[in-house]
Short mmCIF file of C-alpha atoms and ligand atoms in Angstrom, two decimals:
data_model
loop_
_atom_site.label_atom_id
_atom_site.label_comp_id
_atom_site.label_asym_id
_atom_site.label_seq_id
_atom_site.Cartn_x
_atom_site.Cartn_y
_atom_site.Cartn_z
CA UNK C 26 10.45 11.85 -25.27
CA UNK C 27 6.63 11.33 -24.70
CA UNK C 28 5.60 7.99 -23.95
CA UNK C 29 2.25 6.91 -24.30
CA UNK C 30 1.09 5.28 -21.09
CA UNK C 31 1.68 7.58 -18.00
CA UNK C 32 0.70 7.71 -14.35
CA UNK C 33 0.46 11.34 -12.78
CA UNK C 34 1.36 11.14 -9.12
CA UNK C 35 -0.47 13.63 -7.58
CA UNK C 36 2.25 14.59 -4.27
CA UNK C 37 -0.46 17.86 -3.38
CA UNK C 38 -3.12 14.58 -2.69
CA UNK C 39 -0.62 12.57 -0.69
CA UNK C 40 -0.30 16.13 1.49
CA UNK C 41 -3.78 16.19 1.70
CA UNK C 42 -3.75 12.42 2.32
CA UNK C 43 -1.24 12.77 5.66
CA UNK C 44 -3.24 15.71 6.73
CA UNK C 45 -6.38 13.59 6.85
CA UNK C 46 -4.55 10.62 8.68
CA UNK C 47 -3.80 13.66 11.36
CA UNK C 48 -7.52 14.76 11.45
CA UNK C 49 -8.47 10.74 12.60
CA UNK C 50 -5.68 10.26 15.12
CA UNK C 51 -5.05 13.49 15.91
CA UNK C 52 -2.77 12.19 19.38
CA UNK C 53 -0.38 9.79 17.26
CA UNK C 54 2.73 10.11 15.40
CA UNK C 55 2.63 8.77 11.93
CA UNK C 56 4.20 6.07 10.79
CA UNK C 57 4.08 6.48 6.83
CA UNK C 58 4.38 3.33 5.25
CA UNK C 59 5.82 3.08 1.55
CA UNK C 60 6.66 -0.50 0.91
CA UNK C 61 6.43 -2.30 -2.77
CA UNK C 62 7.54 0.96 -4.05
CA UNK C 63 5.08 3.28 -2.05
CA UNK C 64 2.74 0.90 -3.32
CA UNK C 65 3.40 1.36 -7.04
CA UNK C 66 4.21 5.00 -6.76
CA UNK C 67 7.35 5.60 -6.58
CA UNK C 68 9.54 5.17 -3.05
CA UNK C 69 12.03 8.65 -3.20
CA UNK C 70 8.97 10.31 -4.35
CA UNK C 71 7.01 9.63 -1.83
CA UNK C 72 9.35 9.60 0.97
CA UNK C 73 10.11 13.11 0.16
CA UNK C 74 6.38 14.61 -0.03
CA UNK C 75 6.15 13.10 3.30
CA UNK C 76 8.58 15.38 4.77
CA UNK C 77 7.74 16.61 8.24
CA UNK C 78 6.79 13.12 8.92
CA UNK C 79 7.50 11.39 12.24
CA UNK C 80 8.25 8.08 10.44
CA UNK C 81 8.20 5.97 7.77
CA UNK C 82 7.99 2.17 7.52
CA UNK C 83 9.08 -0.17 4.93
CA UNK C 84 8.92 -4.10 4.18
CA UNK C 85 12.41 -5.23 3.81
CA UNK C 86 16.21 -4.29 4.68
CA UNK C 87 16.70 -3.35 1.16
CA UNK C 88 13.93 -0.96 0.50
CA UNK C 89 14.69 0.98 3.60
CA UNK C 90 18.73 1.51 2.75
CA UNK C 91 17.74 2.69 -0.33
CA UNK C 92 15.70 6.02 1.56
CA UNK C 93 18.87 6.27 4.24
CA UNK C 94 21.29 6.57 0.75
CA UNK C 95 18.50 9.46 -0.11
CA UNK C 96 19.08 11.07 2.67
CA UNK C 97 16.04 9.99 4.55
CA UNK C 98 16.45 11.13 8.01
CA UNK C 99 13.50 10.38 9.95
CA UNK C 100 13.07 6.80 12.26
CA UNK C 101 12.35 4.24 9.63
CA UNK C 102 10.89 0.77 10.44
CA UNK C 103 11.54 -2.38 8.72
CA UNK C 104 8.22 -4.66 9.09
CA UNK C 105 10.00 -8.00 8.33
CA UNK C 106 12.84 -7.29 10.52
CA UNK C 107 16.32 -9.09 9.51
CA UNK C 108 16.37 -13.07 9.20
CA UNK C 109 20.89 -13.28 9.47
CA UNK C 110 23.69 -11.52 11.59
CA UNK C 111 24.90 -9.63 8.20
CA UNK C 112 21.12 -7.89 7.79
CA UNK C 113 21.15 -7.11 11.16
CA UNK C 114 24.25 -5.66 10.60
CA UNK C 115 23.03 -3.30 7.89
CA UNK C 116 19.99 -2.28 10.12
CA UNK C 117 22.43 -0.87 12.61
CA UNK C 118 24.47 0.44 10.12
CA UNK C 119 22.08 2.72 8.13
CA UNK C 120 20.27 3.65 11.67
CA UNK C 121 16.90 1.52 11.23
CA UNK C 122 14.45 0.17 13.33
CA UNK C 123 13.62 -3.49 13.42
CA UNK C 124 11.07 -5.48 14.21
CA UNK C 125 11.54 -8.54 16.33
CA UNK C 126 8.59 -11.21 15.30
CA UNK C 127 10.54 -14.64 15.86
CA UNK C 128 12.63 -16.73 18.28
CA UNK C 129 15.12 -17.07 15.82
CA UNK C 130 15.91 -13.36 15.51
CA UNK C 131 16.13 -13.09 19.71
CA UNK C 132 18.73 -15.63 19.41
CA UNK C 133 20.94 -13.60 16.65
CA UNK C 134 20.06 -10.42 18.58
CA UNK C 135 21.36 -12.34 22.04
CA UNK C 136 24.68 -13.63 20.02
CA UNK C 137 25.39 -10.57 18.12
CA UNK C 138 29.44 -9.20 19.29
CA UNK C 139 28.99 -5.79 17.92
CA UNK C 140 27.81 -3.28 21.14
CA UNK C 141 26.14 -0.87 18.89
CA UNK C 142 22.02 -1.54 20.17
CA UNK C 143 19.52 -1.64 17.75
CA UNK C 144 16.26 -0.10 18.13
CA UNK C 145 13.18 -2.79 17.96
CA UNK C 146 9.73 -2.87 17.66
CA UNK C 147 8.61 -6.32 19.04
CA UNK C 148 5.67 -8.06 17.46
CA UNK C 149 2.60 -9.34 18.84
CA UNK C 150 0.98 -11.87 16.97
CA UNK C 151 -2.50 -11.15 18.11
CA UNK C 152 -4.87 -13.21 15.69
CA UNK C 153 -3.26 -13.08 12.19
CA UNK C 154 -1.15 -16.32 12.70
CA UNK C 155 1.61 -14.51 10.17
CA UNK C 156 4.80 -12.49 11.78
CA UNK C 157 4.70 -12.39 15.36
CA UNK C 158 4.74 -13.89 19.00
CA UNK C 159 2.08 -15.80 20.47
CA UNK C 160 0.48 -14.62 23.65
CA UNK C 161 2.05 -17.32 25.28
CA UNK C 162 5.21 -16.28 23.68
CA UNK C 163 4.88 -12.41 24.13
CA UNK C 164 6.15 -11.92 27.67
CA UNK C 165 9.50 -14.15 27.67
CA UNK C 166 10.30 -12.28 24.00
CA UNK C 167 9.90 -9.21 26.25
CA UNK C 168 11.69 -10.13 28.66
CA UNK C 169 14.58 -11.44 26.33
CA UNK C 170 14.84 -8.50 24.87
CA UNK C 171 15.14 -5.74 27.73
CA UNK C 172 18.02 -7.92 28.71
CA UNK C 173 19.89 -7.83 25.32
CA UNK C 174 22.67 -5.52 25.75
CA UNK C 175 22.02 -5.06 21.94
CA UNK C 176 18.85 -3.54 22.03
CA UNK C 177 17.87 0.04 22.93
CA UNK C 178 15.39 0.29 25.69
CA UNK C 179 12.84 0.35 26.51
CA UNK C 180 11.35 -1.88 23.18
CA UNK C 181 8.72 -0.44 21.22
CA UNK C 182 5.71 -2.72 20.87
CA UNK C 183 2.97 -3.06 17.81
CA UNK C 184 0.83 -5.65 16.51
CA UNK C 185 -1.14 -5.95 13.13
CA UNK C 186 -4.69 -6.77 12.14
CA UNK C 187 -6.40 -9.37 10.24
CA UNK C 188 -9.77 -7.78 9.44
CA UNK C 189 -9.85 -4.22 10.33
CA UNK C 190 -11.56 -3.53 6.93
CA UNK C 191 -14.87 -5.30 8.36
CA UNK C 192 -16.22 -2.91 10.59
CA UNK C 193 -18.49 -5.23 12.34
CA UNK C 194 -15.36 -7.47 13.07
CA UNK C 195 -15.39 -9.09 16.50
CA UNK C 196 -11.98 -10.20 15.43
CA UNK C 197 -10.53 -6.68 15.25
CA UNK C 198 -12.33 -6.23 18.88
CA UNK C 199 -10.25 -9.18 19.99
CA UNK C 200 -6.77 -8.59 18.58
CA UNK C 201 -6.99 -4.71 20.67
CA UNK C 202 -8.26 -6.23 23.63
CA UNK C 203 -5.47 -9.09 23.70
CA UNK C 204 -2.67 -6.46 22.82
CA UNK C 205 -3.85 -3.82 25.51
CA UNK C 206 -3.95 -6.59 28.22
CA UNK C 207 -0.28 -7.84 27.16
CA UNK C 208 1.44 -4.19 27.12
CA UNK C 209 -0.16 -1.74 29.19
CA UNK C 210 2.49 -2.60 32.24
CA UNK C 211 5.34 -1.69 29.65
CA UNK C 212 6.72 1.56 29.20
CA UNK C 213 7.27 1.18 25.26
CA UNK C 214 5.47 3.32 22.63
CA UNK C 215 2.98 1.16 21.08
CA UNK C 216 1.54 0.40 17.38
CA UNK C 217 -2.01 -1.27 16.27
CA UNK C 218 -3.64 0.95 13.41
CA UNK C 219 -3.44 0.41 9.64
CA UNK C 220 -5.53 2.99 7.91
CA UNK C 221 -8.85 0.64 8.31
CA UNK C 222 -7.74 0.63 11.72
CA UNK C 223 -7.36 4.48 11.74
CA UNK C 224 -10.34 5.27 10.31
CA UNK C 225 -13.03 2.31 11.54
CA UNK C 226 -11.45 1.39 14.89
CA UNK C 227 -10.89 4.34 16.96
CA UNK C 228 -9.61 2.06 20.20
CA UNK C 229 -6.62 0.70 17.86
CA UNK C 230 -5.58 4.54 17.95
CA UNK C 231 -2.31 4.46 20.07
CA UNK C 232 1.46 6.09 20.03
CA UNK C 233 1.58 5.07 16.74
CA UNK C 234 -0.25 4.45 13.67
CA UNK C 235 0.94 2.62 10.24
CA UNK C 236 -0.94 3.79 7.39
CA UNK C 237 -0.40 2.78 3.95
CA UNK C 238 -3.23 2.99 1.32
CA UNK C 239 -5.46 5.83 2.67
CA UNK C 240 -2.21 7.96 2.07
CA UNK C 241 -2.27 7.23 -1.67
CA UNK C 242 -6.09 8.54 -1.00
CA UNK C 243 -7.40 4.91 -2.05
CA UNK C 244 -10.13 3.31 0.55
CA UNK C 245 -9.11 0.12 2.74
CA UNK C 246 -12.85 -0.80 2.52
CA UNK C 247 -14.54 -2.66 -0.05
CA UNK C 248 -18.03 -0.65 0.67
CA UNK C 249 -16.46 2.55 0.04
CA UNK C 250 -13.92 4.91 -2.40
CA UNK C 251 -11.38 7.31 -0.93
CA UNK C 252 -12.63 10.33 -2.16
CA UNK C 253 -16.40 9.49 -0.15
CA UNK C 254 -13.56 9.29 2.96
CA UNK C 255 -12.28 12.69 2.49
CA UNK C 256 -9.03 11.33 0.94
CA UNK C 257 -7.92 11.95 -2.60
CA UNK C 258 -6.80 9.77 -5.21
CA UNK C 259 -2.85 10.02 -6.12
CA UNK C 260 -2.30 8.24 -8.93
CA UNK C 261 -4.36 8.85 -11.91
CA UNK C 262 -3.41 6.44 -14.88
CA UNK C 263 -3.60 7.41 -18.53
CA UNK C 264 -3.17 6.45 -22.26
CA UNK C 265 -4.96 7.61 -25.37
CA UNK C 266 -6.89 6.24 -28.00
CA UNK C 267 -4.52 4.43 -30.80
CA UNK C 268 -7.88 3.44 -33.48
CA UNK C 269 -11.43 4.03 -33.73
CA UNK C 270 -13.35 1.48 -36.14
CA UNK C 271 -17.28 0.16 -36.80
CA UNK C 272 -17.51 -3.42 -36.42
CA UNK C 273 -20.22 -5.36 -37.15
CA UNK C 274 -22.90 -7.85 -35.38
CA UNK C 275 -21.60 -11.19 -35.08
CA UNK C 276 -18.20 -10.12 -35.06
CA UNK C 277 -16.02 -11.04 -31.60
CA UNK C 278 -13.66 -8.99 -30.21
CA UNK C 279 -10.52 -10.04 -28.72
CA UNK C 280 -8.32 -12.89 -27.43
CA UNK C 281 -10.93 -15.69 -27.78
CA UNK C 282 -13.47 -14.14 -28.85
CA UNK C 283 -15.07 -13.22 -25.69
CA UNK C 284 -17.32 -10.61 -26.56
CA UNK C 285 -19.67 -10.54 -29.79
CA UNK C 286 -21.10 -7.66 -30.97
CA UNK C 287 -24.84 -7.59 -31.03
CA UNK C 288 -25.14 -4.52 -33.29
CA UNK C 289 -22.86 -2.31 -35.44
CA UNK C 290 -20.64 -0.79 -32.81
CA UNK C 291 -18.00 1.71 -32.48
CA UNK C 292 -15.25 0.42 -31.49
CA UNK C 293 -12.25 1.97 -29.63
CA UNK C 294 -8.87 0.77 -29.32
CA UNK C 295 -6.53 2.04 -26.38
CA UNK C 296 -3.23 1.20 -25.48
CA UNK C 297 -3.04 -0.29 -22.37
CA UNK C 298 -2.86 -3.82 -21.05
CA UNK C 299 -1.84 -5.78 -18.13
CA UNK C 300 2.08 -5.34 -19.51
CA UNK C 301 1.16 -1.77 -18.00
CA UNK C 302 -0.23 -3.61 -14.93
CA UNK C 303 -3.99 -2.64 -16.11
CA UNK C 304 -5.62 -6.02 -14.61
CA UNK C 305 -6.07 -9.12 -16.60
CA UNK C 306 -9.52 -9.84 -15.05
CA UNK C 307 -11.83 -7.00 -15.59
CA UNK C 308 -14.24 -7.99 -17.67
CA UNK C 309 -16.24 -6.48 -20.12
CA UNK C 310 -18.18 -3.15 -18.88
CA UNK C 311 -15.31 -1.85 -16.49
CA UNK C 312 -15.78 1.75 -16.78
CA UNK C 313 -13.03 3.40 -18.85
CA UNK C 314 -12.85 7.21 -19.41
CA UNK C 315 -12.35 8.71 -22.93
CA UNK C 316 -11.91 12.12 -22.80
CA UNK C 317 -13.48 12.28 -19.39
CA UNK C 318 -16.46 9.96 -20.47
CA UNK C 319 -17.37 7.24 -19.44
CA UNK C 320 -17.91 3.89 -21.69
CA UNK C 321 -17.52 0.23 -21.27
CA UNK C 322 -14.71 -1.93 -22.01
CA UNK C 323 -15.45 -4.81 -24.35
CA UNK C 324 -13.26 -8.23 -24.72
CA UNK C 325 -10.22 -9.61 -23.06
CA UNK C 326 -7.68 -7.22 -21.90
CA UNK C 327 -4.19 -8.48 -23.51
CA UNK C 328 -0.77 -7.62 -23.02
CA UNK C 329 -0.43 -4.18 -24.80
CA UNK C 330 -3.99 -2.80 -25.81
CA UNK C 331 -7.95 -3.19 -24.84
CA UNK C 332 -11.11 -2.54 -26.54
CA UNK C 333 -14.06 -0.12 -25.45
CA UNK C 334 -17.37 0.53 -27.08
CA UNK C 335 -17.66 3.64 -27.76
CA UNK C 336 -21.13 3.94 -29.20
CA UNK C 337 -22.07 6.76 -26.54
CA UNK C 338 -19.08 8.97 -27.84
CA UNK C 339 -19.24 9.35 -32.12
CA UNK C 340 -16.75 12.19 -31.78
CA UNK C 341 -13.68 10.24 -30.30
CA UNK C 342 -10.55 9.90 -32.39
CA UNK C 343 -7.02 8.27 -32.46
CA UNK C 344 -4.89 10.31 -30.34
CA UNK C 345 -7.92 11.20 -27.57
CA UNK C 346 -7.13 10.67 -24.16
CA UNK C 347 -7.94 7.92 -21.84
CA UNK C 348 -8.04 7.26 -18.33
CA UNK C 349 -8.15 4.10 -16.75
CA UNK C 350 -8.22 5.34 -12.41
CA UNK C 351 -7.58 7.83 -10.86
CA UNK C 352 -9.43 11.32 -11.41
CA UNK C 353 -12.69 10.92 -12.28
CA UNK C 354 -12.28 7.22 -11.95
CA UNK C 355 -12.10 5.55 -8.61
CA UNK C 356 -9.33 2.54 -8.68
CA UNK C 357 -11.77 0.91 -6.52
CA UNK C 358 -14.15 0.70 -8.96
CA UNK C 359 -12.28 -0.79 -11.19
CA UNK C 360 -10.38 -3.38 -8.42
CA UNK C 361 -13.84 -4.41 -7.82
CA UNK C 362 -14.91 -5.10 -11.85
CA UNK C 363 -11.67 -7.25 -11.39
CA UNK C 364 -12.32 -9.18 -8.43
CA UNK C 365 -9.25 -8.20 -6.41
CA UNK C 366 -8.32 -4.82 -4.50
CA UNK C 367 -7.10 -1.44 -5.20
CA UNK C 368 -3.61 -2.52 -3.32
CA UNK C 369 -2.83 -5.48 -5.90
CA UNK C 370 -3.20 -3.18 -8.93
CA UNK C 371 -1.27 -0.07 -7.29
CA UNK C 372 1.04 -2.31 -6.91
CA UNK C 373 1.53 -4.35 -10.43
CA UNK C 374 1.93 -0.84 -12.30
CA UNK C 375 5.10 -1.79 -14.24
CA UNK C 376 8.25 -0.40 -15.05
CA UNK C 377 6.76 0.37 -18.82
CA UNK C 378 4.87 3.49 -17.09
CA UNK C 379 6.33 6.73 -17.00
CA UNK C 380 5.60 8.27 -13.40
CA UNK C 381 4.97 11.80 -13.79
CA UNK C 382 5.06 13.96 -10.41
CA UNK C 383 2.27 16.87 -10.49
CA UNK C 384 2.05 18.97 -7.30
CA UNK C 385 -1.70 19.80 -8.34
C1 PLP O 421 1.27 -2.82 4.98
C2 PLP O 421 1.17 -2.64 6.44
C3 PLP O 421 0.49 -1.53 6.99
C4 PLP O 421 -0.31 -0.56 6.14
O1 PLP O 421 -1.54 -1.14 5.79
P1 PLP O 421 -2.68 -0.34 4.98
O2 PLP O 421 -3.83 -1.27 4.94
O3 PLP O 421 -2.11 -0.11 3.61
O4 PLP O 421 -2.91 0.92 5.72
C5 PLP O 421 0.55 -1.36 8.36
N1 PLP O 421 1.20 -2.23 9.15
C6 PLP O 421 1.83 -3.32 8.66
C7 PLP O 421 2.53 -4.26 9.59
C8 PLP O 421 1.82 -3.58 7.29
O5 PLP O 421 2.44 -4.66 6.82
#
């Protein structure tokens, strides 16, 4: 069965992706990280054009037992670490790696009966007040932990940034300088860089790095696109044409009525909407390709379809193809024509898209 609305995922790009990652940090292992669904993409999938890597890192308990009942072998991370005996239970279980951000989970760590030691990454809250212990807080966690008979020595130790995708960020400068002064006695392997970090903020380059979207060739800055990085774009998204029809001036298009024609137009309708996870908010004259081409879309995006003008194009038909990001269409482009990032949308592709591996 064909279904209309289909994302390719390109696994050649996510290759060319990792090998790019290698190229900036050429002295770290690679910590691959797929949450949300390998942010949209599809986890297995992903997980297993990454193979070779030296690990992977996921969100929560659940997304990372799902890759061990794959047969995911390598060291994977969970970022949120466990919150209750039974999840820590499951970490040890299915092999993971946790990381320790809170008092609380010291204390279930210090209690827990079972002598099987789990191996932790503990978590420096260096700036971004979210997951993490304070300064103040960093060297007793420490200390706590390389006494727990329940956790693997010596601890692995990471932190996260707040605004690595500002390259002029004293922040960023702030959050390395505070995490090199608390570790460098310690004898743990140590974590800073997302991909901003990777590719702006060569100091944040340590044992480690984490990246996520410059792996699914999409940029982590607003001033620029993944393919002017070097990377390449894995998911392309695409639909066709479903009717072509000349409307006249006066007449508005669309939920509302938010766009009126100002001269006879040709009119395109495609179907694709935010039920696909095509954002809500662009507004009229986000780029849209049909057959390749470039032309504006016109009205309100609704649930199943949207509207182009296709005045530039007096050949298209019903049935032509249509590409919304992806090649020849840079997500960020169109993340920007809907105020929000590339990550949101990656992410909000629903279940109604077919994902359709190439290898090309
Ligand atoms: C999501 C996440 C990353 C990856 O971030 P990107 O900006 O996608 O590279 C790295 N580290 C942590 C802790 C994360 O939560």
């Amino acid at each position: 069965m064909t279904s209309t609305v289909y994302a390719t995922i390109n696994l050649a790009a996510v290759k060319h992706n990792l090998a790019k990652v290698r190229e900036y940090a050429p002295n770290s292992k690679i910590m691959a990280v797929i949450k949300a669904n390998g942010y949209g993409h599809g986890l297995l999938q992903i997980a297993n054009a990454l193979q070779g890597i030296d690990g992977i890192a996921v969100a929560r308990v659940d997304e990372a037992v799902l890759l061990r009942k794959a047969k995911v072998k390598c060291r994977i991370t969970v970022l949120e670490g466990f919150v209750c005996e039974p999840e820590l239970n499951e970490l040890i279980q299915y092999k993971l790696d946790s990381v320790v951000h809170s008092i609380g989970q010291l204390d279930i760590l210090e209690k827990y009966s079972e002598q099987k030691p789990v191996s932790t990454w503990l978590k420096l809250d260096s700036g971004m007040n979210r997951l993490g212990f304070t300064p103040d807080e960093f060297v007793s966690a420490y200390q706590r932990l390389q006494r727990c008979p329940n956790v693997k020595q010596p601890v692995s130790l990471m932190t996260h940034f707040s605004s690595a995708d500002d390259k002029n960020s004293d922040v960023t400068k702030q959050q390395i300088k505070i995490f090199n002064q608390l570790v460098s006695s310690y004898l743990g392997e140590k974590s800073i860089a997302n991909s901003a970090g990777i590719i702006a903020w060569p100091d944040s380059l340590s044992d480690w790095v984490r990246p996520g979207i410059m792996l699914y060739g999409v940029s982590p800055f607003y001033e620029y696109h993944g393919v002017g990085l070097g990377l390449q774009p894995v998911m392309s998204l695409h639909t066709r044409l479903i009717s072509v029809k000349m409307i006249k001036p006066g007449d508005a298009v669309g939920y509302s009525g938010t766009w009126v024609c100002s001269k006879e137009t040709r009119l395109g309708v495609v179907a694709i909407g935010y039920g696909d996870g095509y954002p809500r908010a662009a507004k009229s004259g986000t780029p849209v390709l049909v057959n390749g081409k470039r032309v504006p879309l016109v009205g309100r995006v609704s649930m199943d379809i949207i509207t182009v003008d296709l005045s530039s194009q007096p050949d298209s038909k019903p049935g032509d193809k249509v590409t919304l990001w992806g090649d020849g269409l840079a997500i960020e482009e169109i993340a920007a024509a809907a105020d929000t990032i590339p990550y949101t949308i990656l992410c909000g592709v629903t279940q109604r898209v077919r994902l359709e591996n190439v290898t090309a």
